[in-house]
CSV table of C-alpha atoms and ligand atoms in Angstrom, one decimal:
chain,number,residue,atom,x,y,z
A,18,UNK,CA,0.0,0.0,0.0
A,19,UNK,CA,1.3,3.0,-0.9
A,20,UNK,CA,-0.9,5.6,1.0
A,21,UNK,CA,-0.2,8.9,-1.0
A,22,UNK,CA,-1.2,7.7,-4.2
A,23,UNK,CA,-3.9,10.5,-5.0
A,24,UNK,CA,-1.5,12.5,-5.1
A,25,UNK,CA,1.3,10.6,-7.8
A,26,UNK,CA,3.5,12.5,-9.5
A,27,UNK,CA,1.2,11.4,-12.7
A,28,UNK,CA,-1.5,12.7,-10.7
A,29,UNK,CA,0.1,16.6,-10.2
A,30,UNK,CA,1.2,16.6,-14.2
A,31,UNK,CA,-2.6,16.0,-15.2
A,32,UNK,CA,-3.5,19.1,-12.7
A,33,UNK,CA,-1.1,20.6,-14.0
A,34,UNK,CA,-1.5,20.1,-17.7
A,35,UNK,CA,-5.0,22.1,-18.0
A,36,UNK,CA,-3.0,25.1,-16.3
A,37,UNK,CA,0.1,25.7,-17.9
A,38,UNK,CA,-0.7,27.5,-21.0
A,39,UNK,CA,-2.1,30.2,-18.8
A,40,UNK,CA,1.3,30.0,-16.4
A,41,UNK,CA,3.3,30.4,-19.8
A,42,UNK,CA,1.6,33.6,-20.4
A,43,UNK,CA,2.1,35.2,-17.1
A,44,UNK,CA,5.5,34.1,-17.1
A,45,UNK,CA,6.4,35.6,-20.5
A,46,UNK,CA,4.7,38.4,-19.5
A,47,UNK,CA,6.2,38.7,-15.9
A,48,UNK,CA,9.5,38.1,-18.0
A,49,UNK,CA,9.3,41.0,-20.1
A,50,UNK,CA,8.7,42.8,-17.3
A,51,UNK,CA,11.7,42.1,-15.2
A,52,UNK,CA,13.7,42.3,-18.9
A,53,UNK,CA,13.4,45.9,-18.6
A,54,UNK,CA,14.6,46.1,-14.7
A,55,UNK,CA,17.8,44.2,-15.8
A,56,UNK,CA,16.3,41.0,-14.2
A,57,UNK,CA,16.6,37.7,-15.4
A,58,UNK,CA,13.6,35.5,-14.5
A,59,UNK,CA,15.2,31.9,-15.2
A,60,UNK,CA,17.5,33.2,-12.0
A,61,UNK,CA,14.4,33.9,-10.3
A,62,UNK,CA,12.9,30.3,-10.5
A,63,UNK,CA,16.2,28.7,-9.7
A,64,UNK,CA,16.1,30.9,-6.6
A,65,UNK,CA,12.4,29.4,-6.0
A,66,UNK,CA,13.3,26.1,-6.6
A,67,UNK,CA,16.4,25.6,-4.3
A,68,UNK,CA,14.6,27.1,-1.3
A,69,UNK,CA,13.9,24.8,1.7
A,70,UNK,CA,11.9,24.8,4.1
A,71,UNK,CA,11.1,22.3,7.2
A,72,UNK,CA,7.7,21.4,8.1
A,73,UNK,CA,6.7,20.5,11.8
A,74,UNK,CA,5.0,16.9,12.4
A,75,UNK,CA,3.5,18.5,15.2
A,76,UNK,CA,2.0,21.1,12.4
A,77,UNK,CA,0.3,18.1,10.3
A,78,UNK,CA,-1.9,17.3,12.8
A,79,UNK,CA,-5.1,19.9,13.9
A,80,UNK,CA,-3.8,21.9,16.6
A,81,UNK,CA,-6.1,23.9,19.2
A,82,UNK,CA,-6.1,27.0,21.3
A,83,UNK,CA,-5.6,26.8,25.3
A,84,UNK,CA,-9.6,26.1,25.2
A,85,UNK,CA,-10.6,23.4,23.0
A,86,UNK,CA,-8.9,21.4,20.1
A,87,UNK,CA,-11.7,20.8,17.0
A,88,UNK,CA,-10.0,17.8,15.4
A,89,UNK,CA,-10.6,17.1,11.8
A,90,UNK,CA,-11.5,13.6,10.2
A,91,UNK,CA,-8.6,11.4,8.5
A,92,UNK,CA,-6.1,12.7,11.1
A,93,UNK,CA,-2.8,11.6,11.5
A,94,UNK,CA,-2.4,9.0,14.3
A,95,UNK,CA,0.8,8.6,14.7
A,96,UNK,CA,4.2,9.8,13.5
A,97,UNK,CA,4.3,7.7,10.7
A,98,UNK,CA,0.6,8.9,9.4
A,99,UNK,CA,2.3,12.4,10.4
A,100,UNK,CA,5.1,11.5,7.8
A,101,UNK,CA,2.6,10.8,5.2
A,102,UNK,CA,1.2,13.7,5.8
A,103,UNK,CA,4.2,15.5,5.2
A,104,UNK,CA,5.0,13.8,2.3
A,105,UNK,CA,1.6,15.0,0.6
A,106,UNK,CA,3.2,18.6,1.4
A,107,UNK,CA,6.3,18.2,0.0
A,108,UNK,CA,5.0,16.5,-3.3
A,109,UNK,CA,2.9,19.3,-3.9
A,110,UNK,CA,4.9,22.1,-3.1
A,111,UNK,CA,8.7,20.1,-3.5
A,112,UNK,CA,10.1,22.5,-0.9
A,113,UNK,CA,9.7,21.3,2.2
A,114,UNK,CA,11.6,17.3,2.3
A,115,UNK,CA,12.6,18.1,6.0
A,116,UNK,CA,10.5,17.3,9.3
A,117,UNK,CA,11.4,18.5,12.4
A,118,UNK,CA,9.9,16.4,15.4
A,119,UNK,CA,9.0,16.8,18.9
A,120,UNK,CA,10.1,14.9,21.7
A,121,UNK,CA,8.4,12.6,22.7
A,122,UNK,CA,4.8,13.7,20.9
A,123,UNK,CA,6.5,11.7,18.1
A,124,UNK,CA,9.1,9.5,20.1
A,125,UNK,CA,9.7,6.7,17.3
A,126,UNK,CA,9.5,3.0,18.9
A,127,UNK,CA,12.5,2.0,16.1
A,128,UNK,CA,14.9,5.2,15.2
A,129,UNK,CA,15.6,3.3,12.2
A,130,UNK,CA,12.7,2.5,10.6
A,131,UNK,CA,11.5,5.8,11.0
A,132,UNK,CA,14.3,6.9,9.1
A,133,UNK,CA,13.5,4.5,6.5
A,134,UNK,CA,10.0,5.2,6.0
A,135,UNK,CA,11.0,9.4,6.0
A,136,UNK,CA,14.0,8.5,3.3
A,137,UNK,CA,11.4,5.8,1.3
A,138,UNK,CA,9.4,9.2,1.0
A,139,UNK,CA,12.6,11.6,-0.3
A,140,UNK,CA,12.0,13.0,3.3
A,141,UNK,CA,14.8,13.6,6.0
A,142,UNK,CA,15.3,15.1,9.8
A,143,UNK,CA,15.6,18.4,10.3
A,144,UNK,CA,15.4,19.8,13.5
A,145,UNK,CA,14.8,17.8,17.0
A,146,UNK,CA,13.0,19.4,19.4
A,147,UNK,CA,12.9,18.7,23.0
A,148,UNK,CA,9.9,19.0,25.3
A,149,UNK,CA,10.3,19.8,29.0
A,150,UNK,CA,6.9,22.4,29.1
A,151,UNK,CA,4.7,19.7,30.0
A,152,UNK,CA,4.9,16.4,31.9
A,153,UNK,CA,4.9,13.1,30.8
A,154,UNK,CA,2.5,10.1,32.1
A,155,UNK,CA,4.9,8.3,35.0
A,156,UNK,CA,7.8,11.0,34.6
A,157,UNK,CA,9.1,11.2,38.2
A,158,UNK,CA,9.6,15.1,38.3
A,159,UNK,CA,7.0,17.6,37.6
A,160,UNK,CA,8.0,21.0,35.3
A,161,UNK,CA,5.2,22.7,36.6
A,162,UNK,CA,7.7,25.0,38.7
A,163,UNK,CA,10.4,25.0,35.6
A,164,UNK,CA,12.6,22.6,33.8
A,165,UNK,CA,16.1,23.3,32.4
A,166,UNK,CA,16.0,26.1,35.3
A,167,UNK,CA,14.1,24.8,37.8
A,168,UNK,CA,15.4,25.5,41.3
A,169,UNK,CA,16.0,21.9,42.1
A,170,UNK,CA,18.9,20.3,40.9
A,171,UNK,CA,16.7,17.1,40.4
A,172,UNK,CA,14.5,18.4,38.0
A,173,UNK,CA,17.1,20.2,36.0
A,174,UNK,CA,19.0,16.9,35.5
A,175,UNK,CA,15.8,15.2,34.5
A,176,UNK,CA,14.7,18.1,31.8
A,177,UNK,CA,18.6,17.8,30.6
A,178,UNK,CA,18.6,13.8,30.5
A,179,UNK,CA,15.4,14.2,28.6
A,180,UNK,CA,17.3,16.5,25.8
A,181,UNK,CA,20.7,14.2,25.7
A,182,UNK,CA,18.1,11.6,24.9
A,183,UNK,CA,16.7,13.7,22.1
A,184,UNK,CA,20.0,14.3,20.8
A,185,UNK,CA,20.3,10.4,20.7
A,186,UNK,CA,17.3,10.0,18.6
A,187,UNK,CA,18.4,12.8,16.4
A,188,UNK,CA,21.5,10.8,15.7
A,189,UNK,CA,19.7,7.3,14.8
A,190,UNK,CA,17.5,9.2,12.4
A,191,UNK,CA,20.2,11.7,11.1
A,192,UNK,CA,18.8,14.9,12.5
A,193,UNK,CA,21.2,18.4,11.3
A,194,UNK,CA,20.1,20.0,15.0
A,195,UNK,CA,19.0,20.4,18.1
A,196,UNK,CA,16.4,22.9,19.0
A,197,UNK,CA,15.4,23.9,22.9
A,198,UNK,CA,12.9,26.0,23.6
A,199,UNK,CA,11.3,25.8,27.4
A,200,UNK,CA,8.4,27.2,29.3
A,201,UNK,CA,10.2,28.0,32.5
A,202,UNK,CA,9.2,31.4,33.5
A,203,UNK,CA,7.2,33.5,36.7
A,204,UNK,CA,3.4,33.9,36.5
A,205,UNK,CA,4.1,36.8,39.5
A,206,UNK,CA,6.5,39.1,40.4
A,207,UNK,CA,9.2,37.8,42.9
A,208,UNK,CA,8.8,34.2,42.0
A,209,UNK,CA,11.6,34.2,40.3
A,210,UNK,CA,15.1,35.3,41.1
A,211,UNK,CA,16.1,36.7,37.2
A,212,UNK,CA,19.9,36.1,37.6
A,213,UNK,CA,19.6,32.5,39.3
A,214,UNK,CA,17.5,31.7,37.1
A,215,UNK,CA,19.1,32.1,34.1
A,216,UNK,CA,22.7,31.1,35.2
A,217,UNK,CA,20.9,27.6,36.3
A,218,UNK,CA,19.5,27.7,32.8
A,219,UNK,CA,22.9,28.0,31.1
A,220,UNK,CA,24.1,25.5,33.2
A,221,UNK,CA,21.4,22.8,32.3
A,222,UNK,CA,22.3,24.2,28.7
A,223,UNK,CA,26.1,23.7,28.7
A,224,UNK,CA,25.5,20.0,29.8
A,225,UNK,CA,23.4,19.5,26.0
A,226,UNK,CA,25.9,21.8,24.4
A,227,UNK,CA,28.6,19.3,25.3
A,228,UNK,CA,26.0,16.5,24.0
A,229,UNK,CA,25.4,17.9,20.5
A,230,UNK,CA,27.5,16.2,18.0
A,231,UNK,CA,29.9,17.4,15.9
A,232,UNK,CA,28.8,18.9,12.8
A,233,UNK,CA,25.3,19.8,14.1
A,234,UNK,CA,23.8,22.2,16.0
A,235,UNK,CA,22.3,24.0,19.1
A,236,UNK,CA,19.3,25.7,18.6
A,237,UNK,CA,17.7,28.2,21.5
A,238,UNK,CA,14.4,29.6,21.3
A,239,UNK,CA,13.4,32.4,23.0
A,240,UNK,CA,9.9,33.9,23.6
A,241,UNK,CA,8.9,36.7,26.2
A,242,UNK,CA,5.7,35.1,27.5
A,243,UNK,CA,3.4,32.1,27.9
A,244,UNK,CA,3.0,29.6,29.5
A,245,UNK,CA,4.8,32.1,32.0
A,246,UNK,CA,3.0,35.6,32.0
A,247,UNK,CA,4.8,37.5,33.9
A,248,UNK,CA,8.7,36.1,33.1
A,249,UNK,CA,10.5,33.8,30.9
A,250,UNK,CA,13.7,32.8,31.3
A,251,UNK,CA,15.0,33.2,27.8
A,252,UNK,CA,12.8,36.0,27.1
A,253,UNK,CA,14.4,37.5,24.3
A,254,UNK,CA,16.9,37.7,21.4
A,255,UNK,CA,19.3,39.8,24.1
A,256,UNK,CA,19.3,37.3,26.7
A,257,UNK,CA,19.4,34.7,23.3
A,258,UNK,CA,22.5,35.8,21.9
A,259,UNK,CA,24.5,36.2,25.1
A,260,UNK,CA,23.8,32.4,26.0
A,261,UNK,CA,24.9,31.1,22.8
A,262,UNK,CA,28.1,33.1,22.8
A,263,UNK,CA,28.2,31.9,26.2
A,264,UNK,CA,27.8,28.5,25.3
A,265,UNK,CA,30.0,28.0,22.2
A,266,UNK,CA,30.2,28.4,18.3
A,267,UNK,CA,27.9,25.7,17.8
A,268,UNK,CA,24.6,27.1,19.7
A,269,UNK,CA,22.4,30.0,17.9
A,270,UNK,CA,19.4,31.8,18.3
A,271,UNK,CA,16.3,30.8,17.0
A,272,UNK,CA,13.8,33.3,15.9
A,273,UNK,CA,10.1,32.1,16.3
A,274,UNK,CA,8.2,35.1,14.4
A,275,UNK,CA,5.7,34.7,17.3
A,276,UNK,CA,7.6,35.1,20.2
A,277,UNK,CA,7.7,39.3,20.3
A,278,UNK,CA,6.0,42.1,21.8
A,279,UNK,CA,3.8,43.5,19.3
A,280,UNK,CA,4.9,46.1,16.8
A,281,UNK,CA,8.5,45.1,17.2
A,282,UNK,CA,11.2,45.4,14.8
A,283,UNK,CA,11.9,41.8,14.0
A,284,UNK,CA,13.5,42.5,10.9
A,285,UNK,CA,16.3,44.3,12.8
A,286,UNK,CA,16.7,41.5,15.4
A,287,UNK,CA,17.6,38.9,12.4
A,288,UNK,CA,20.2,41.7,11.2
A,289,UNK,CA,21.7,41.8,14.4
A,290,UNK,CA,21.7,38.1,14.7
A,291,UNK,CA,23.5,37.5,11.4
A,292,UNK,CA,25.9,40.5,12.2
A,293,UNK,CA,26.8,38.7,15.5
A,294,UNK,CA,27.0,35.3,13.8
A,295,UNK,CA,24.3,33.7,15.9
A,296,UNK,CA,21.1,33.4,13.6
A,297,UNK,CA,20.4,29.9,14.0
A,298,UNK,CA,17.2,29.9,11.9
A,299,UNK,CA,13.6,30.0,12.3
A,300,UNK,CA,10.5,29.2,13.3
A,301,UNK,CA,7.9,30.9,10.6
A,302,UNK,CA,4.2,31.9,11.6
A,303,UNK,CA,2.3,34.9,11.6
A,304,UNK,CA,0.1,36.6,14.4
A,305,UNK,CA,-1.7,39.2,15.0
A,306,UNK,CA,-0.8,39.4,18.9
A,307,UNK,CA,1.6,36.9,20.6
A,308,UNK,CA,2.1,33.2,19.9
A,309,UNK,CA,-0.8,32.8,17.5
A,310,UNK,CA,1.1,30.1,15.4
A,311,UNK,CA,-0.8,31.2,12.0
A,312,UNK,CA,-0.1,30.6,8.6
A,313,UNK,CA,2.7,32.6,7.2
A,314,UNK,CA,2.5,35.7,5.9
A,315,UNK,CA,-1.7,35.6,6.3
A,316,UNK,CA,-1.0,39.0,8.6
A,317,UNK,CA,2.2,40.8,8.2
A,318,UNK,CA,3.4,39.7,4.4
A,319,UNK,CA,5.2,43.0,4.4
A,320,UNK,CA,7.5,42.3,7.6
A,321,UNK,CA,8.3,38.6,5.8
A,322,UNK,CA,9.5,40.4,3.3
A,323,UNK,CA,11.3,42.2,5.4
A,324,UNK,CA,12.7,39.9,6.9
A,325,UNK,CA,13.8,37.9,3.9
A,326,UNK,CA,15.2,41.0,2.6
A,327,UNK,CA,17.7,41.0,5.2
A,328,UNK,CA,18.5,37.1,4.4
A,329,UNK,CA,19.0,37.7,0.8
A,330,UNK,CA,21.3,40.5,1.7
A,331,UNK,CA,23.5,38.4,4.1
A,332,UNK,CA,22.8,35.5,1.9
A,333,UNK,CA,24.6,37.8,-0.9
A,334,UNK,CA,27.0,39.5,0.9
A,335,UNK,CA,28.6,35.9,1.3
A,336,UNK,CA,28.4,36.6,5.3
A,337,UNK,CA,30.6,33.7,6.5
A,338,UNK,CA,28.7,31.0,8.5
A,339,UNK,CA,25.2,32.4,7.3
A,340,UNK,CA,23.0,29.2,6.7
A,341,UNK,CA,20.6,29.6,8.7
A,342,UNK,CA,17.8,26.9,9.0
A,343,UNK,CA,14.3,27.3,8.0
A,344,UNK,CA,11.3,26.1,9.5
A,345,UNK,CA,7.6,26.4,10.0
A,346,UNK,CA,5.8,26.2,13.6
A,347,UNK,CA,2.2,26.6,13.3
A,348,UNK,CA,-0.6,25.3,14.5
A,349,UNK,CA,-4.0,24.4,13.1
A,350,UNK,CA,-7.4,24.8,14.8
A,351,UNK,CA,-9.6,26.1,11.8
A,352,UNK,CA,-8.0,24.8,8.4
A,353,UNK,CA,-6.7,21.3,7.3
A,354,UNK,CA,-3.4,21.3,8.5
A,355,UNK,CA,-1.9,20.6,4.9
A,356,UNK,CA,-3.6,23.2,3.2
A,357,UNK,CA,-2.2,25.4,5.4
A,358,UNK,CA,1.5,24.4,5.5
A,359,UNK,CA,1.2,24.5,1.9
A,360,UNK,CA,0.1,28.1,1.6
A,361,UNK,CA,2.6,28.7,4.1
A,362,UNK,CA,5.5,27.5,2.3
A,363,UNK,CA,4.7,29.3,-1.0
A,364,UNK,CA,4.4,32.4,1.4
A,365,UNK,CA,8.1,32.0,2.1
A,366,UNK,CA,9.2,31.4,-1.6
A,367,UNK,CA,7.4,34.1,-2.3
A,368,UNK,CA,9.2,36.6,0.2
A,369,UNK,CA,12.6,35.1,-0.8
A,370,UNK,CA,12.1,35.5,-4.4
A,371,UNK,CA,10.7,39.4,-4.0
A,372,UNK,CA,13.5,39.9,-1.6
A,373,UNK,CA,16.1,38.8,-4.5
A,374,UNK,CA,14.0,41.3,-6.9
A,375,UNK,CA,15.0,44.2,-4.3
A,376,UNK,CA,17.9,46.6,-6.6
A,377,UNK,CA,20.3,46.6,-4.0
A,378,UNK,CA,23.1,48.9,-6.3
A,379,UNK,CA,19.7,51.3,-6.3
A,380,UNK,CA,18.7,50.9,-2.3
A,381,UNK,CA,22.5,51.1,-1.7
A,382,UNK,CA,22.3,54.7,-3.2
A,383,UNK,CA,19.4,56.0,-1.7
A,384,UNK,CA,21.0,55.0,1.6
A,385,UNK,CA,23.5,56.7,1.0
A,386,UNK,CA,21.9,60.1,-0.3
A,387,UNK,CA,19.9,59.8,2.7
A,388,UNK,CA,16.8,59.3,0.6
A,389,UNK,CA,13.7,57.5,2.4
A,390,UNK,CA,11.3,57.9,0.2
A,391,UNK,CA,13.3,56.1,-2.9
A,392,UNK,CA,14.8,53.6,-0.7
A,393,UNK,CA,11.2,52.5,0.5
A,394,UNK,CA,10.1,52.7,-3.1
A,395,UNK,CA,13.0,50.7,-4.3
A,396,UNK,CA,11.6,47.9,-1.5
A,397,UNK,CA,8.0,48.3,-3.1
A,398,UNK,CA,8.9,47.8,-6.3
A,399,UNK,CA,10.3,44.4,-5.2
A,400,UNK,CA,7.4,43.6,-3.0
A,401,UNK,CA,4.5,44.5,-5.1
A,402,UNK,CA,5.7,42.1,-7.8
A,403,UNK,CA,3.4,39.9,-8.2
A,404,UNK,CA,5.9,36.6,-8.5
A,405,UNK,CA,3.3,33.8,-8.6
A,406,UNK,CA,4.3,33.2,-12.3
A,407,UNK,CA,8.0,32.2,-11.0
A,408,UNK,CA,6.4,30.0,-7.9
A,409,UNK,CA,4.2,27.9,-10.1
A,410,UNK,CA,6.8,27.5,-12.9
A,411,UNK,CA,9.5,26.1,-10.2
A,412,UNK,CA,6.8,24.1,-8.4
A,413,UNK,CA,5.9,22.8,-11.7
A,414,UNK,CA,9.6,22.4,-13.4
A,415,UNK,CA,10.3,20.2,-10.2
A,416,UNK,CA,7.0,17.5,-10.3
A,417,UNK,CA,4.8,19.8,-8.0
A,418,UNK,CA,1.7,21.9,-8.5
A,419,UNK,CA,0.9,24.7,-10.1
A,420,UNK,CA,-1.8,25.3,-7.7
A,421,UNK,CA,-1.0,23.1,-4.7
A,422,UNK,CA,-4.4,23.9,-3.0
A,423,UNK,CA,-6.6,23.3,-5.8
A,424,UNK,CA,-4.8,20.3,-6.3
A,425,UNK,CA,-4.6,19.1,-3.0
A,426,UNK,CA,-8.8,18.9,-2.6
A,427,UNK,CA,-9.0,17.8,-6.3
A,428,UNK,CA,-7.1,14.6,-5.6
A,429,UNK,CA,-8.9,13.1,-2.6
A,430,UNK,CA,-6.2,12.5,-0.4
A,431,UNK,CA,-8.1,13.7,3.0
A,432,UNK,CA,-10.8,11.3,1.7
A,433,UNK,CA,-8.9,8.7,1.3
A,434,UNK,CA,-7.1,9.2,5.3
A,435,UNK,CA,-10.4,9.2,6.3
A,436,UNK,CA,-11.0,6.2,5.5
A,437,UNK,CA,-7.7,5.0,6.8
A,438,UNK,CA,-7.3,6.4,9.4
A,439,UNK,CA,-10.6,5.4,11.8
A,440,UNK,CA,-11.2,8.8,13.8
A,441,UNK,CA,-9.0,8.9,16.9
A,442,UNK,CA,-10.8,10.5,19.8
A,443,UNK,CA,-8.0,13.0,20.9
A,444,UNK,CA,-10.7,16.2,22.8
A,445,UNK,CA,-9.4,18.4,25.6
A,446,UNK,CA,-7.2,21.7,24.4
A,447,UNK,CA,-3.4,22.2,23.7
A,448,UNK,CA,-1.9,22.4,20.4
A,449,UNK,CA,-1.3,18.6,19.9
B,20,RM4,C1,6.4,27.0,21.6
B,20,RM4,C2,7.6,27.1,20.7
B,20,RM4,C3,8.2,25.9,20.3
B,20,RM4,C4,7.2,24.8,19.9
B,20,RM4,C5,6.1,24.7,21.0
B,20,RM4,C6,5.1,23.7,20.6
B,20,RM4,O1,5.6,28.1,21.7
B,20,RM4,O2,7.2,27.9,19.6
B,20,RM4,O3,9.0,26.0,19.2
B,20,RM4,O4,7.9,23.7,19.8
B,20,RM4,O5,5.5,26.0,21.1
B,21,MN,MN1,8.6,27.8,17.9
B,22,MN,MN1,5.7,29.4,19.6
């Protein structure tokens, strides 16, 4: 049984074949366009087609707010339906092979045939996250107080034996990194002593630091609030970037897109971060007003531009040790979880292929001649392209669709999981 077969590569060419004289025309057009700008739109869908991104196995499955979870039918139940699901994402979109897990919401029972069932699929590890913001059934220890900086030394060393462990699993199934992000924090003022707190933190840190093997890397997350409302630990990209210098040249910030204050300038934090050598990579979602985990770019397309403007920057500056990893971290409560990791990823492409559109010789000069007003426009030429021509060619030219949605509830393939997957009573809230 091969369980993807709605959507075959045969499958996406006959979607795609009623399509692509009208993609032709837009890209001829959008090509004559970009002629006269001095830009070459072959480059353009290279661009497209080598960007990566990782999808989350905890995103495939409907997700839920801290009230209720509204599952959908045809579900993943386990992490090798979660794989599946993945897969369906990739083939449609054919830019997104890697999966980052969670520990232990997708603890595999065999390491290795996980890893076969992932490579059987053109799939592979990404990231490995650890999990000490909630507590396992029959774990000793409770994290309710704290994990990696909980004030007794008992917990800590559990929370850290838990992430050597995940570092264990990410070798068996050839995982590239490590992320941590915890919930320790204070709900009130003076629960927490701020400096203790954190140097227990770095200490708990340095003992997975030494763990991570050579070759791959440390990932920290930071995130100023919730589950803690009052404190986090690692509350931001500050506090971030001093414990990964502190730790060593193989730990890096992580940027979740959610984990800010409102209105903040998260362009300029990634700038930083590269400047400083410590942009690890990121987690991409959109919100509106904290952690909402929404798709990307469905609020603030203009600041993942933005953003993406600064990679493509770095990226061409030839900034030495910029690579950092990309990732989504959403979660689902009102849309099938694919659908929405596939819009997501075309978001991305989209923002990286505008952001290589920016004139950079042009916005160099209006910097330079202190010139706002044609430096913005010189970044709203580039954003206002419409680049969906270049998207669905490079999705097309590499066996995907050239409209992944449309596709995706053409060809059945939530149908067909309903039917094998028998509906899995999973109620209560959380995001998993
Ligand atoms: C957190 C954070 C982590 C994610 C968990 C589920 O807010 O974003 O990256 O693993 O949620
Ligand atoms: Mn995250
Ligand atoms: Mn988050």
């Amino acid at each position: 049984m091969h369980s993807s077969a709605p959507l075959s590569d045969a499958y996406i060419q006959d979607a795609n074949a009623p399509r692509a004289a009208a993609v032709r025309e837009d890209y001829e057009h959008l090509g004559r366009q970009l002629a006269r700008r001095g830009v070459d739109i072959e480059t353009l869908v290279e661009r497209a087609a080598a960007f990566r991104v990782a999808v989350p196995s905890w995103g495939v499955g409907s997700g839920g707010t801290r009230f209720a979870r509204f599952g959908i039918a045809g579900e993943p139940r386990h992490i090798f339906d979660k794989i599946d699901d993945c897969e369906a994402v990739f083939k449609l979109t054919r830019v997104t092979p890697g999966i980052s897990l969670h520990i232990p919401w997708d603890k595999p029972a065999d390491a290795g045939a996980l890893r076969s069932w992932a490579q059987a699929r053109g799939l592979f590890f990404d990231s490995m996250n650890s999990n000490t913001f909630q507590d396992q059934p029959g774990q000793p220890l409770s994290y309710k107080f704290g994990s990696l900086s909980h004030t007794d030394a008992a917990v800590r060393r559990q929370a850290v034996a838990h992430n050597l462990e995940c570092l264990e699993i990410g070798a068996a199934l050839g995982a590239r990194s490590h992320t941590v992000w915890v919930g320790d924090g204070g709900n009130f003022p003076g629960q927490l002593h701020f400096r203790r707190a954190l140097d227990r933190y770095l200490d708990s840190l340095s003992a997975i630091y030494r763990a991570v093997p050579d070759g791959s890397r440390l990932f920290i997350e930071h995130k100023f609030y919730e589950p803690a409302f009052y404190s986090t630990v690692l509350n931001d990209w500050g506090t971030s970037y001093y414990c990964a210098t502190q730790l060593g040249e193989r730990a890096f910030s992580l940027v979740d897109l959610g984990h800010h204050a409102p209105n903040v300038n998260v362009e300029m934090i990634v700038a930083r971060l590269i400047q400083f050598g410590k942009l690890g990579g990121f987690h991409f979602n959109d919100s509106q007003y904290g952690d909402d985990d929404l798709d990307a770019g469905s609020i603030k397309p203009f600041q993942l531009f933005l953003i993406f403007n600064e990679l493509v920057d770095a990226e061409r500056a030839g900034i030495p040790g910029f690579a950092p990893a990309y990732m989504l971290d959403q979660s689902h409560n009102v849309t099938d979880p694919i659908e929405s990791l596939v819009a997501s990823s075309a978001e991305l492409v989209r923002a990286y292929v505008q952001a290589h559109l920016v004139d950079r010789d042009a916005l160099d000069a209006h910097q330079d001649a202190n010139d706002p007003v044609m430096a913005l426009q010189t970044l709203k030429q580039a954003y206002t392209t419409d680049v969906t021509p270049i998207l669905a060619t490079a999705r097309a030219r590499a066996g995907g669709a050239i409209d992944p949605i449309a596709t995706y509830r053409a060809s059945g393939y939530r149908r067909q999981k309903i039917s094998e997957r028998p509906a899995a009573r999973r109620p209560g809230a959380g995001i998993v």
